[in-house]
Coordinates of C-alpha atoms in Angstrom, one line a residue:
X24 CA 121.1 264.8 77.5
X25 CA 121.9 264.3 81.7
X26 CA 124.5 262.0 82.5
X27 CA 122.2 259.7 83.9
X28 CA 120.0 259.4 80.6
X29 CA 123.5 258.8 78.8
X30 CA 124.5 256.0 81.6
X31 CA 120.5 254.6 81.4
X32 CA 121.0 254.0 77.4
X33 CA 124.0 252.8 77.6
X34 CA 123.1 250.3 80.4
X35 CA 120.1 249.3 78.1
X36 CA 122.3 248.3 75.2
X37 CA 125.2 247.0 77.5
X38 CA 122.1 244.3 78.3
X39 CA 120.9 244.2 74.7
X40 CA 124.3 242.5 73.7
X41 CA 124.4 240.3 76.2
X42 CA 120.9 238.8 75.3
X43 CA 122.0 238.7 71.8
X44 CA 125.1 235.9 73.1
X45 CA 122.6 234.4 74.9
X46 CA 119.7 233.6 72.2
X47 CA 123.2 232.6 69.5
X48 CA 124.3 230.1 72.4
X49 CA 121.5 229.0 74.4
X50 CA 118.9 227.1 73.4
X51 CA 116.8 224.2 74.7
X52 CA 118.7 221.3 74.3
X53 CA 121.4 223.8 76.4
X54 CA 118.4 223.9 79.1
X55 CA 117.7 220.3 78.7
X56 CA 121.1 218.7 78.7
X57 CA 123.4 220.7 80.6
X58 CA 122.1 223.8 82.5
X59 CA 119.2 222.3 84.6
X60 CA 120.9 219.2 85.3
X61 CA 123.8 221.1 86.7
X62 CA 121.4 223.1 89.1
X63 CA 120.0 219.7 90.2
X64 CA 122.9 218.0 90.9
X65 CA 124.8 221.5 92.5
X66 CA 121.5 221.7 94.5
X67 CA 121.9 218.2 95.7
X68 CA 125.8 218.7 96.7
X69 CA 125.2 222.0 98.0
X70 CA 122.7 220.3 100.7
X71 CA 126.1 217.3 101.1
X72 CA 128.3 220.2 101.9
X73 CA 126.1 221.4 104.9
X74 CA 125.5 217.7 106.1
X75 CA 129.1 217.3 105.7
X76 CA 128.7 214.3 103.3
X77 CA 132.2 214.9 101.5
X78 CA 135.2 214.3 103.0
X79 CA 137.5 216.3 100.1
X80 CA 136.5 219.6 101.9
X81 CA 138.6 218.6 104.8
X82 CA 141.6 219.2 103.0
X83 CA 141.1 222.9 102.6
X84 CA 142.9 225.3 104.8
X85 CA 142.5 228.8 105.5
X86 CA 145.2 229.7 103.0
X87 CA 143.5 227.9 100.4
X88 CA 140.8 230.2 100.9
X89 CA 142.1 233.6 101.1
X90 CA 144.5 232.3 98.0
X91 CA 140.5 231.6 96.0
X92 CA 139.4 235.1 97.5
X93 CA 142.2 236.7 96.0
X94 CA 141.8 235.0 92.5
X95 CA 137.7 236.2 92.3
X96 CA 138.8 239.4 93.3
X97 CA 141.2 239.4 90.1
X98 CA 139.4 237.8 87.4
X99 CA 136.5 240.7 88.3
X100 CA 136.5 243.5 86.0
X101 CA 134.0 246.6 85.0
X102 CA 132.9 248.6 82.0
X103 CA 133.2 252.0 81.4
X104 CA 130.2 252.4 79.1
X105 CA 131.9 254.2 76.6
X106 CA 131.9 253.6 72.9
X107 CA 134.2 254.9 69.9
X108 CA 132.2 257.7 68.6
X109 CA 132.6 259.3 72.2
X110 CA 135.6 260.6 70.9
X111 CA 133.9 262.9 68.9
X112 CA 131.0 263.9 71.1
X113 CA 132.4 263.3 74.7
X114 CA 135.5 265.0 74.5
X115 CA 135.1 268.4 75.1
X116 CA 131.9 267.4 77.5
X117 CA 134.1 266.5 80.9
X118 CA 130.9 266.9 83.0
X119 CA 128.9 264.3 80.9
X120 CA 132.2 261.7 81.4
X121 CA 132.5 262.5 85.0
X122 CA 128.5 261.4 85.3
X123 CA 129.6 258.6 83.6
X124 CA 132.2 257.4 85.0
X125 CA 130.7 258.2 88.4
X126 CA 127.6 256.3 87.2
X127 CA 129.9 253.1 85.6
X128 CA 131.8 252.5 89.0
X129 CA 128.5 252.9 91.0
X130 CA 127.1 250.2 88.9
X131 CA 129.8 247.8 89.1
X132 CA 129.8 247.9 92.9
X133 CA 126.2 246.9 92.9
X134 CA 126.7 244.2 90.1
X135 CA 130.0 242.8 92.3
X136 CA 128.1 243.5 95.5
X137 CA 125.0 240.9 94.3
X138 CA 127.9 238.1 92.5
X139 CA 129.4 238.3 95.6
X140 CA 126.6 237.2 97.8
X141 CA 125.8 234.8 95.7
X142 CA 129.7 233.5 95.7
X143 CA 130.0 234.0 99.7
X144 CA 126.8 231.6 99.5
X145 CA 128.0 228.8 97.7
X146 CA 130.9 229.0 99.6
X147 CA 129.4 229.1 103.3
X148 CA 129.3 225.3 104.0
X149 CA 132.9 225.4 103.3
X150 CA 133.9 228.2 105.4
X151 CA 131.6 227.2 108.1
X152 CA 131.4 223.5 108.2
X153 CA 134.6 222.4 106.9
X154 CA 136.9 225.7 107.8
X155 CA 135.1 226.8 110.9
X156 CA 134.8 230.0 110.8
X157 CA 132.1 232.1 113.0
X158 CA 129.5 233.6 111.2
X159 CA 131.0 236.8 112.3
X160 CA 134.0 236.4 111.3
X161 CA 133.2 234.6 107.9
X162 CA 131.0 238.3 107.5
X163 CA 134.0 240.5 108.4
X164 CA 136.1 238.4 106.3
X165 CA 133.4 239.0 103.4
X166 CA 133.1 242.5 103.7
X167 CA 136.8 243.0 103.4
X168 CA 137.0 240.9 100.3
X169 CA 134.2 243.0 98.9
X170 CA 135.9 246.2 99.6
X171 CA 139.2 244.7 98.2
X172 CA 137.5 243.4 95.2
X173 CA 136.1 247.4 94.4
X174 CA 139.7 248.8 94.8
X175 CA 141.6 246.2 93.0
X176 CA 139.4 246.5 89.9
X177 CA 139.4 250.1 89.8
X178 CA 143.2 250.1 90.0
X179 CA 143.8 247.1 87.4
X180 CA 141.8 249.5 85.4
X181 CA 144.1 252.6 85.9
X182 CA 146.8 250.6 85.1
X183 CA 145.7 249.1 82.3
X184 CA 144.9 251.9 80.8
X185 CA 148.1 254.5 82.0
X186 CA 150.9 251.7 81.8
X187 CA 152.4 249.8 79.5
X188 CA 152.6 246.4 79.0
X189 CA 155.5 245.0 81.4
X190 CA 154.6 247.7 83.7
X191 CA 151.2 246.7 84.1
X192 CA 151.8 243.2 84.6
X193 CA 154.7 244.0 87.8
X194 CA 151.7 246.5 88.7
X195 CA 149.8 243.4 88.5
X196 CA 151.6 241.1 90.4
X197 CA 152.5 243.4 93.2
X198 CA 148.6 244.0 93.8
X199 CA 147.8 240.3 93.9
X200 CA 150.5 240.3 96.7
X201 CA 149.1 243.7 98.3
X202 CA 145.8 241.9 98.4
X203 CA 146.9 238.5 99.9
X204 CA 149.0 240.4 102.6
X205 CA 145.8 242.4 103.6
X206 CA 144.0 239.3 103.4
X207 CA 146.1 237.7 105.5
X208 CA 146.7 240.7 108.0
X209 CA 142.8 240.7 108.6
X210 CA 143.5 237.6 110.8
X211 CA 145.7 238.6 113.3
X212 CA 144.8 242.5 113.2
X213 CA 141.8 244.7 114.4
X214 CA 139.0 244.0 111.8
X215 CA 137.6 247.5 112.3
X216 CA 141.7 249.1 111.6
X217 CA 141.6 247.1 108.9
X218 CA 138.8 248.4 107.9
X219 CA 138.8 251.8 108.5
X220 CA 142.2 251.5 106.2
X221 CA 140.7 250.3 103.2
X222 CA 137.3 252.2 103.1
X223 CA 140.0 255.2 103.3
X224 CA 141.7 254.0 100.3
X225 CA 138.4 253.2 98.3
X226 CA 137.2 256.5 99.1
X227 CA 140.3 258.6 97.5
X228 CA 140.2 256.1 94.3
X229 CA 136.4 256.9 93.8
X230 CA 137.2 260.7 93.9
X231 CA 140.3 260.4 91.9
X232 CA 138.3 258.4 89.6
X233 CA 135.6 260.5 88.7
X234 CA 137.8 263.9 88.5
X235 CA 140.1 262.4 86.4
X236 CA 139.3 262.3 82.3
X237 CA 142.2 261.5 80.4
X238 CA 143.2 258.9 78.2
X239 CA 139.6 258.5 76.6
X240 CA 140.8 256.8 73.4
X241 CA 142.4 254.1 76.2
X242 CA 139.2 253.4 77.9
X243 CA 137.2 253.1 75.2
X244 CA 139.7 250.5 73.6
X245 CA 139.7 249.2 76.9
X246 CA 135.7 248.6 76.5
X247 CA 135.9 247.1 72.7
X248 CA 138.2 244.5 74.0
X249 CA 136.3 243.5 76.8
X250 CA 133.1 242.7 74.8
X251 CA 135.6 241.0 72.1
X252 CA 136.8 238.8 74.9
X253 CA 133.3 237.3 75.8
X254 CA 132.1 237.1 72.4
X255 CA 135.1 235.3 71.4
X256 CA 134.5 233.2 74.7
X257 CA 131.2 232.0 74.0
X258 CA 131.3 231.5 70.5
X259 CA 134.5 229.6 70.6
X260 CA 132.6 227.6 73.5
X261 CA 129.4 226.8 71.0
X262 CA 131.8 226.6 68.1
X263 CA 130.7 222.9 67.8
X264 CA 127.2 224.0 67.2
X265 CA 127.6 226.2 64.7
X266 CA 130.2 229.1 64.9
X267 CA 131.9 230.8 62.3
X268 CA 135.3 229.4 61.5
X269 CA 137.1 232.4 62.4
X270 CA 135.5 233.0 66.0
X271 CA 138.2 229.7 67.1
X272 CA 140.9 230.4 64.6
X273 CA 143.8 232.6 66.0
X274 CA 145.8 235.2 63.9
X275 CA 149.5 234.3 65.5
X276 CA 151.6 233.5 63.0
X277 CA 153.2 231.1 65.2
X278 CA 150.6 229.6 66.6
X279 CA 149.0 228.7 63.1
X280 CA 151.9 226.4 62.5
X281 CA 151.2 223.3 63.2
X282 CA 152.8 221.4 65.9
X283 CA 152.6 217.9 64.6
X284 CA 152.9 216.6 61.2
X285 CA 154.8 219.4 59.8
X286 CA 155.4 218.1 56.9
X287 CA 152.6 216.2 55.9
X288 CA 153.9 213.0 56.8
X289 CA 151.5 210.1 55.6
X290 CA 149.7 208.0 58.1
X291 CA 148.4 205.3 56.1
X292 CA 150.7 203.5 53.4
X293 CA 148.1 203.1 50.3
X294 CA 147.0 206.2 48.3
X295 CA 142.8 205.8 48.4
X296 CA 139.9 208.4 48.7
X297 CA 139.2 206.8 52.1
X298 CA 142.6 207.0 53.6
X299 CA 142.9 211.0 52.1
X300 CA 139.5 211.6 53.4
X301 CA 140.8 209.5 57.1
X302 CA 144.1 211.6 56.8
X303 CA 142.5 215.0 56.6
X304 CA 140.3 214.5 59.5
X305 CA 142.9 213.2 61.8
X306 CA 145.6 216.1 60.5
X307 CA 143.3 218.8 60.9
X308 CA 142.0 217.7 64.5
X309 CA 145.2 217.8 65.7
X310 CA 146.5 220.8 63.9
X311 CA 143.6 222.6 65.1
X312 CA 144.3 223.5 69.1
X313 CA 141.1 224.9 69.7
X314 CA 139.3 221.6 68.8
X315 CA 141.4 219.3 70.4
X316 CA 141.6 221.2 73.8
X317 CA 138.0 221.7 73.8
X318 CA 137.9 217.7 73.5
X319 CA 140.8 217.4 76.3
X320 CA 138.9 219.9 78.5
X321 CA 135.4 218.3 78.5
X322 CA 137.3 215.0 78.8
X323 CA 139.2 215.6 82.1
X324 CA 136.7 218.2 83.2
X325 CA 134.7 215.1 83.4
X326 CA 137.2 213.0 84.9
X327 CA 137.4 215.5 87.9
X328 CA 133.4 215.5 88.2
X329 CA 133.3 211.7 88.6
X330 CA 136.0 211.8 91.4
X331 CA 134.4 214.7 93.3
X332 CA 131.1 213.8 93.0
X333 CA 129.2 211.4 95.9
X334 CA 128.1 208.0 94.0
X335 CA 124.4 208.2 92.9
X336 CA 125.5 211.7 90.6
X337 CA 128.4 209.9 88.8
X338 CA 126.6 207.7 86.3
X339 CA 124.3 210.9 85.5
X340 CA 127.5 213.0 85.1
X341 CA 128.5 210.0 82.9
X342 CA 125.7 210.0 80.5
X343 CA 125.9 213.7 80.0
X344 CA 129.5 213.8 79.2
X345 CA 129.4 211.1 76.3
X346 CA 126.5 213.6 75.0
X347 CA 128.5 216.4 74.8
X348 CA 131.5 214.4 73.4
X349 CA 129.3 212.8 70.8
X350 CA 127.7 216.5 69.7
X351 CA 131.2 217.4 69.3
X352 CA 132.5 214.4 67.4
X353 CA 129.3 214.9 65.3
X354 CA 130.3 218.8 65.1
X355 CA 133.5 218.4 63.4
X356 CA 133.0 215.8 61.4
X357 CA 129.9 218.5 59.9
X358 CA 132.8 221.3 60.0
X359 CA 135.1 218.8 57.7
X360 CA 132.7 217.7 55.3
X361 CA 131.3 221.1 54.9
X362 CA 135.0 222.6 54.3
X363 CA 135.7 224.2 50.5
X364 CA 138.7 222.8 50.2
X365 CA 137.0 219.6 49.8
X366 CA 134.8 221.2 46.9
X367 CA 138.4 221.9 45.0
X368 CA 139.3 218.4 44.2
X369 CA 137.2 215.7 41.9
X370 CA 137.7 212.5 44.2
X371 CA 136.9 209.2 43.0
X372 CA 134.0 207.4 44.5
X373 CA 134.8 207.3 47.9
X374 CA 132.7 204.9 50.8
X375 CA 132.0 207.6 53.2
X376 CA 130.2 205.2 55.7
X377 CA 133.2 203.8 56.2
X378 CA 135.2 206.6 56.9
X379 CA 132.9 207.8 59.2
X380 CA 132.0 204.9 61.2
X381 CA 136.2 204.4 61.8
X382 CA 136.9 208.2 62.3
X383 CA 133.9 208.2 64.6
X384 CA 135.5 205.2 66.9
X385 CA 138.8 207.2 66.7
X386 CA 137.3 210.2 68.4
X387 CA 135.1 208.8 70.1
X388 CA 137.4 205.6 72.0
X389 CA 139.8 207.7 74.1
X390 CA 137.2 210.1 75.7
X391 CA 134.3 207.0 76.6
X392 CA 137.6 204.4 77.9
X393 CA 138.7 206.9 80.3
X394 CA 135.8 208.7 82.0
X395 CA 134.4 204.8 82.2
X396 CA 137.5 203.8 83.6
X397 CA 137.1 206.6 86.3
X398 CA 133.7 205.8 86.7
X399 CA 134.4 202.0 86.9
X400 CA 136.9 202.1 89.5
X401 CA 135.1 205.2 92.0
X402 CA 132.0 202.6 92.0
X403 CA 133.2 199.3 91.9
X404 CA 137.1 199.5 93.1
X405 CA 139.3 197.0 90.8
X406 CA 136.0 195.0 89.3
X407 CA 134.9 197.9 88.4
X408 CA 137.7 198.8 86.0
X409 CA 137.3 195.5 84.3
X410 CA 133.4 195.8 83.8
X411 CA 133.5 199.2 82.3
X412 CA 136.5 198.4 79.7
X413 CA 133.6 196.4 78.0
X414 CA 131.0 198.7 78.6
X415 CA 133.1 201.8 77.0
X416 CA 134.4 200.0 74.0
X417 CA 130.5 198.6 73.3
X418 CA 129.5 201.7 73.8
X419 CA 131.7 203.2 71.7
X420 CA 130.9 200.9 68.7
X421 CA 127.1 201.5 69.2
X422 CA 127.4 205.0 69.0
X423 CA 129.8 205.3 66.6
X424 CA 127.4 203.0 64.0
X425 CA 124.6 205.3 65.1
X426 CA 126.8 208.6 64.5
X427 CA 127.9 207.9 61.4
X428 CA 124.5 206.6 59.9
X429 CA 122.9 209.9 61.3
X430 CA 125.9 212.5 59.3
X431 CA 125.4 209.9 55.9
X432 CA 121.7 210.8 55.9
X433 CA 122.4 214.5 56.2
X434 CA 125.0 214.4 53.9
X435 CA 122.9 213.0 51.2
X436 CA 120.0 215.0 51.7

């Protein structure tokens, strides 16, 4: 086997797993609910932003953009296409890891070369409209970044995988600042000395790159983690339609204390199945982080998406955002009532309906006031605040009644 017929099968099931995430994750009502109407709406801002429709946009300064340059170019990274059982076969076969790591960084450049287009376009209206930069110099500008973007992650690489801990993260940090400086010099300098510097440097990493083997056992761990990292992602993402427990549970000792009610002081006075059953869901929502950030992120995600966005997009934005907060209300309360520790006990006859239809309201209250509040007050000023008080808390109880029927039925099935 060639080099090449090792990096094609390894490219093949580098894709493989990635399909895999997406058929766990996506489905239709992902299609339905949240991807298309996000390319509808982006579409429809996207055309603002070259009208000039926004005035937030004005705000930016040049800074603000080489400081977002500098952030993609450090949140990029690449795979080496190596696996664990290398070890064994790869290690006395330099020729065959040369090929492949020759192949790898030939593949990320291509892979970064197409994100980055599509990034640079997204951005354009900004840089041009807003910013205004010359096409030419918005494209020597771009073609910097995209040479910076290939060094960087080939030296965060080397780094991370010759250095330690604290020395990689000064390693780190003096990059970022490397890269902002360059950046930065690009403005006031020759483009084409500029240029001729970094292609230079890129050229002498690729080289060093490819004759250099060592520290297999690194890369490949380097590898595992990375794939980790997005499964872990994703799943923790669609933990509230279905996940396994421990794809959102972490295994720090410290973080598993809990930060609130540490010792299991009681909320409600009176010892009864429904206050137990009340008790647990509240304690364990907040005891669990990963739960109550995901409820805190969609929450004031949302907040900023009614500010930012012009007037006719808001009240969709709206109705999509009490969906998601509903399927996650709906989520946990399935996780909860599902739990074993639950099956250890015999409780007394307990009137779940209840407890769900006030546990429901209690989730469900603080999310629906505020992003109507916001939505309330960028629509209708003052008036608007007061209208939409009334139109959360109805809204709340009606879905809320609706919620917890729904779970009762599935729970009795």
């Amino acid at each position: 086997m060639t080099g090449f017929e090792l990096f094609q099968k390894r490219l093949n099931q580098h894709y493989r797993f990635y399909k895999r995430l997406k058929t766990v994750t996506v489905d239709w009502t992902v299609w339905v609910y949240i991807i298309i109407p996000f390319f509808i709406v982006g579409a429809s801002v996207y055309i603002d932003l070259w009208n000039e429709v926004p005035t937030w946009p004005k705000l930016l300064t040049i800074n603000h953009l080489l400081m977002f340059f500098v952030l993609y170019i450090f949140t990029s990274q690449y795979y080496s296409f190596l696996y664990p059982a290398d070890v064994l076969y790869l290690w006395q076969k330099r020729r065959l890891i040369q090929t492949l790591s020759k192949m790898s960084i030939v593949y990320m450049a291509l892979v970064q070369l197409l994100k980055m287009s599509l990034f640079l376009a997204i951005l354009s209206p900004l840089v041009i409209k807003y910013l205004g930069l010359s096409l030419q110099a918005f494209f020597e500008l771009s073609v910097l970044v995209y040479l910076l973007l290939i060094i960087m992650v080939i030296l965060k690489r080397k780094a991370k995988v010759g250095l330690s801990k604290w020395k990689f993260r000064f390693t780190f940090f003096t990059l970022i600042s490397i890269t902002y400086m360059m950046l930065y010099i690009n403005l006031w300098l020759n483009f084409w000395i500029v240029l001729g510097f970094v292609s230079s440097v890129m050229v002498s990493l690729f080289i060093i790159m490819i004759s250099k083997c060592k520290n297999l056992e690194r890369e490949i761990s380097l590898d595992v983690d990375q794939r980790n990292k997005v499964s872990q992602l994703v799943l923790m993402q669609a933990a509230h339609i279905g996940a396994p427990d421990w794809m959102t549970q972490s295994n720090s000792l410290s973080s598993s204390r809990p930060w609130i009610y540490r010792k299991s002081q009681k909320i409600y006075p009176g010892y009864t199945p429904e206050n137990a059953y009340q008790e647990l869901i509240i304690k364990t929502f907040l005891r669990r982080r990963n739960w109550m950030f995901m409820y805190l992120q969609f929450t004031f995600v949302g907040v900023g998406l009614l500010i930012l966005f012009p007037s006719w997009y808001k009240v969709l934005i709206y109705f999509i955002l009490i969906f998601i907060i509903v399927q996650l209300a709906r989520s946990y309360w399935n996780q909860i009532m599902s739990a074993q520790f639950l099956d250890l006990f015999k409780w007394r006859v307990v009137n779940l309906s209840n407890v769900s239809q006030k546990m429901f309201k209690l989730f469900l209250l603080p999310s629906f006031l505020i992003l109507s509040l916001i939505l309330g007050y960028t629509l209708f000023s003052f008036m608007g605040i007061i209208v939409m008080i009334v139109v959360g808390l109805a809204l709340t109880r009606i879905t809320a009644n609706l919620l917890s029927q729904k779970v009762i039925i599935e729970l009795e099935r």
